[in-house]
Coordinates of C-alpha atoms in Angstrom, one line a residue:
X29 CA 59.6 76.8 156.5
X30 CA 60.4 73.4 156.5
X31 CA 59.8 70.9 154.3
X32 CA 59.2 67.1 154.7
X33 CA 61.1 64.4 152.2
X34 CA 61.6 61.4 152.0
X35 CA 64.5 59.3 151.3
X36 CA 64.9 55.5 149.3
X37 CA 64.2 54.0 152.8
X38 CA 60.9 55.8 153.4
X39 CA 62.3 57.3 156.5
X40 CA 60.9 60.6 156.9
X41 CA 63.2 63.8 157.8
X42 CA 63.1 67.4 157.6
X43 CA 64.9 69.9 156.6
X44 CA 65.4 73.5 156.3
X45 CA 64.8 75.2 152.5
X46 CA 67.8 77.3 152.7
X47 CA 70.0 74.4 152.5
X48 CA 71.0 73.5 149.2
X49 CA 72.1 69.7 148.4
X50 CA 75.3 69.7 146.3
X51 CA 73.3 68.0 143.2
X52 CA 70.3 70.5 142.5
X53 CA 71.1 72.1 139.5
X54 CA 71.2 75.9 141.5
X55 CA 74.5 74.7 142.5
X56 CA 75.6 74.1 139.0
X57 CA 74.3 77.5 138.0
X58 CA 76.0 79.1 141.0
X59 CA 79.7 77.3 139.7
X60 CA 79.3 78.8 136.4
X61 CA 78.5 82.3 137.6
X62 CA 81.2 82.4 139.5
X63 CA 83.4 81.7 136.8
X64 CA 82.5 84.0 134.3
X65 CA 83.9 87.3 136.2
X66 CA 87.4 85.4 136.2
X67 CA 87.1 85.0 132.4
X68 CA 85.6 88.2 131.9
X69 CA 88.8 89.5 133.9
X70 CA 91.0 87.8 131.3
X71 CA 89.3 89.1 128.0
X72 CA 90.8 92.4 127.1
X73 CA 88.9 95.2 127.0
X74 CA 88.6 97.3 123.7
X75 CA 85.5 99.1 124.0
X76 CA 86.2 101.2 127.2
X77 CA 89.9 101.1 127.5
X78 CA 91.1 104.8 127.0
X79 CA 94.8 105.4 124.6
X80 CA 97.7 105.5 127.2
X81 CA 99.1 107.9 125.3
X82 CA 102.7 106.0 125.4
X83 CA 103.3 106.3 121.6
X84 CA 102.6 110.4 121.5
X85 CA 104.8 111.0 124.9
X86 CA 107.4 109.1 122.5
X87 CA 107.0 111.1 119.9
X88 CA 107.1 114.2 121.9
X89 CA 110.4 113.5 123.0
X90 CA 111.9 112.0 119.8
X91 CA 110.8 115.4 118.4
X92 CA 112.7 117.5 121.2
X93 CA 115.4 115.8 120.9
X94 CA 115.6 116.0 117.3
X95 CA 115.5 119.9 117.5
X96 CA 118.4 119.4 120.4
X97 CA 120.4 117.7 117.6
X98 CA 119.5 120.3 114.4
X99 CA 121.0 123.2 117.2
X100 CA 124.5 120.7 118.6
X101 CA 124.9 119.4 115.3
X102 CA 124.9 115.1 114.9
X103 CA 127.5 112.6 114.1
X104 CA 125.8 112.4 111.0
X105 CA 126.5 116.1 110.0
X106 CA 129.9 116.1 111.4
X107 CA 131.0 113.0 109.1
X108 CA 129.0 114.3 106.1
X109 CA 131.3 117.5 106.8
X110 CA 134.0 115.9 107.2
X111 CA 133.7 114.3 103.8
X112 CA 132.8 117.1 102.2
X113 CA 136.3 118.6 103.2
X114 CA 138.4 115.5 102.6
X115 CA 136.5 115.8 98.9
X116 CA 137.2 119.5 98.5
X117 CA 141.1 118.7 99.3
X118 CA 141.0 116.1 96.6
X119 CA 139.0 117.9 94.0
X120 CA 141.1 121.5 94.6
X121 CA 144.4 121.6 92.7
X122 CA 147.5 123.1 94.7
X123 CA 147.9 126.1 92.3
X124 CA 144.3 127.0 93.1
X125 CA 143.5 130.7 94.9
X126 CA 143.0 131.2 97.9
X127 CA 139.3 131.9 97.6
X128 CA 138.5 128.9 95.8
X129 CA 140.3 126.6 97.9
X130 CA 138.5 127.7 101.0
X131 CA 135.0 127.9 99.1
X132 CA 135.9 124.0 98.2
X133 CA 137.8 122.7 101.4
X134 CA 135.8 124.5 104.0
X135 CA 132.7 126.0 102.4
X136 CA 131.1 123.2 100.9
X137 CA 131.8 121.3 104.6
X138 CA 129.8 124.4 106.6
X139 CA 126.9 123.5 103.9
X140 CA 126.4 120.6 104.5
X141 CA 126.9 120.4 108.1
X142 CA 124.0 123.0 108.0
X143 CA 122.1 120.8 105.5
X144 CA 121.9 118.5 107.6
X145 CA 121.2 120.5 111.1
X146 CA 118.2 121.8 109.2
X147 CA 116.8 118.2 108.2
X148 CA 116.9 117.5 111.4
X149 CA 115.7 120.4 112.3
X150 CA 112.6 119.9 109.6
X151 CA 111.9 116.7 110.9
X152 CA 111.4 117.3 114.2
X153 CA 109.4 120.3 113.3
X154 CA 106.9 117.7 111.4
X155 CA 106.7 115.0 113.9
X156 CA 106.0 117.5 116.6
X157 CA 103.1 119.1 114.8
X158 CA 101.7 115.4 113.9
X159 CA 102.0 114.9 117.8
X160 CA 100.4 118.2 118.4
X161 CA 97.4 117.1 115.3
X162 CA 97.2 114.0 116.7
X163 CA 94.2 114.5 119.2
X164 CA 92.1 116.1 116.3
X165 CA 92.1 113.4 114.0
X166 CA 91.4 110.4 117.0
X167 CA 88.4 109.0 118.5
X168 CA 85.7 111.4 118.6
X169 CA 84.9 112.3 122.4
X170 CA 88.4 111.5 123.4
X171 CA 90.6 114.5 122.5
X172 CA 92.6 114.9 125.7
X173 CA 96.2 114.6 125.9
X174 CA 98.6 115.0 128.8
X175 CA 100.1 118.1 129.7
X176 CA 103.4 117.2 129.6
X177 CA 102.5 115.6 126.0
X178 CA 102.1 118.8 124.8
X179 CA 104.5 120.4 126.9
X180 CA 107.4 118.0 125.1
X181 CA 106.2 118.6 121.1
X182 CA 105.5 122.3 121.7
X183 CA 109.7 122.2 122.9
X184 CA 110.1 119.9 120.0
X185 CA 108.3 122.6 117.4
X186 CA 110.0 125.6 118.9
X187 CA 114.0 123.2 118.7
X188 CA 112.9 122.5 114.9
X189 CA 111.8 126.2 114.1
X190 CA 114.8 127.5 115.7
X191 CA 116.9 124.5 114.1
X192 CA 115.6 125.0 110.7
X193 CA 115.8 128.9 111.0
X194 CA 120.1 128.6 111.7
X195 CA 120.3 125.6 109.0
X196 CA 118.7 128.5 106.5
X197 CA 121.0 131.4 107.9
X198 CA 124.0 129.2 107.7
X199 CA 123.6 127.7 104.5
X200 CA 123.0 131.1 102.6
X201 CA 126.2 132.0 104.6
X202 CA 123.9 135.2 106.3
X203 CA 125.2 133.3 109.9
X204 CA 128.8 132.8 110.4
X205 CA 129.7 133.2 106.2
X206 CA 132.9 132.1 104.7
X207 CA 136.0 135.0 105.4
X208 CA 136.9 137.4 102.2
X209 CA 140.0 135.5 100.7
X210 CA 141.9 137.8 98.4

């Protein structure tokens, strides 16, 4: 199909339909739809993006290791300890008995190095449960969780029952209780 126009000079030409000249306002159209897949590109996406997940993998493994730590003890526990004994030396006269100077020097030291093994133990006992929970309490529809998500706080929750369960038989002295002085 072709069609017939003519120009300022009154020159007729022809030409073919399909060809677009660079001013008709389709070409304008065409610029601007072009453009809006970069920008759409560029906009972040909220309403289909699924979680990544990233913050309950973390807490997964901050919750294994903390039942690693309740069971190998922490630096924490083993300078609380150590206060507790340099305290129990300072405290115990030198014409104490036997008994009490070992419930003072060493005692009070095993209970708190198991005080604090079983605070660990308790928390990562909590924060692997929460990660566990988490999935429950998200957006409707979207409950999944990685394997290896759950894999990590289920290890964390068995560390912090285990944890928790020493911390218990050690601070009642039931575990590894003070020797008979006297």
């Amino acid at each position: 199909m072709e069609t017939r126009t003519v120009d300022e000079t009154g020159a007729d030409t022809e030409r073919d339909e399909t060809a677009v000249d660079a001013t008709e306002p389709a070409d304008i159209d065409a610029d601007v739809t072009e453009a809006e897949p970069e920008a759409a590109q560029d906009a972040p996406e909220t309403e289909d993006r699924a979680p990544s997940g990233v913050g309950q993998g973390a807490a997964a493994v901050v919750s294994a290791a903390l039942g690693l730590v309740s069971l190998t003890g922490s630096w924490l526990g083993t300078v609380a300890a150590a206060r507790e004994t340099l305290v129990g030396q300072l405290e115990t006269a030198a014409d104490a008995g036997v008994a009490t100077q070992v419930k003072e020097i060493y005692g009070d030291a095993w209970h708190t190095s198991a005080l604090w093994g079983g605070l660990f133990a308790l928390t990562a006992l909590i924060v692997g449960v929460v990660v566990l929970a988490r999935p429950a309490f998200g957006t409707p529809g979207r409950t999944v969780q990685a394997p290896w998500i759950k894999s990590v706080a289920w290890a964390g929750v068995s560390l912090g029952v285990i944890g928790l369960l020493l911390a218990v038989l050690k601070y009642t002295d039931v575990l590894l209780g003070l020797p008979a002085a006297g």
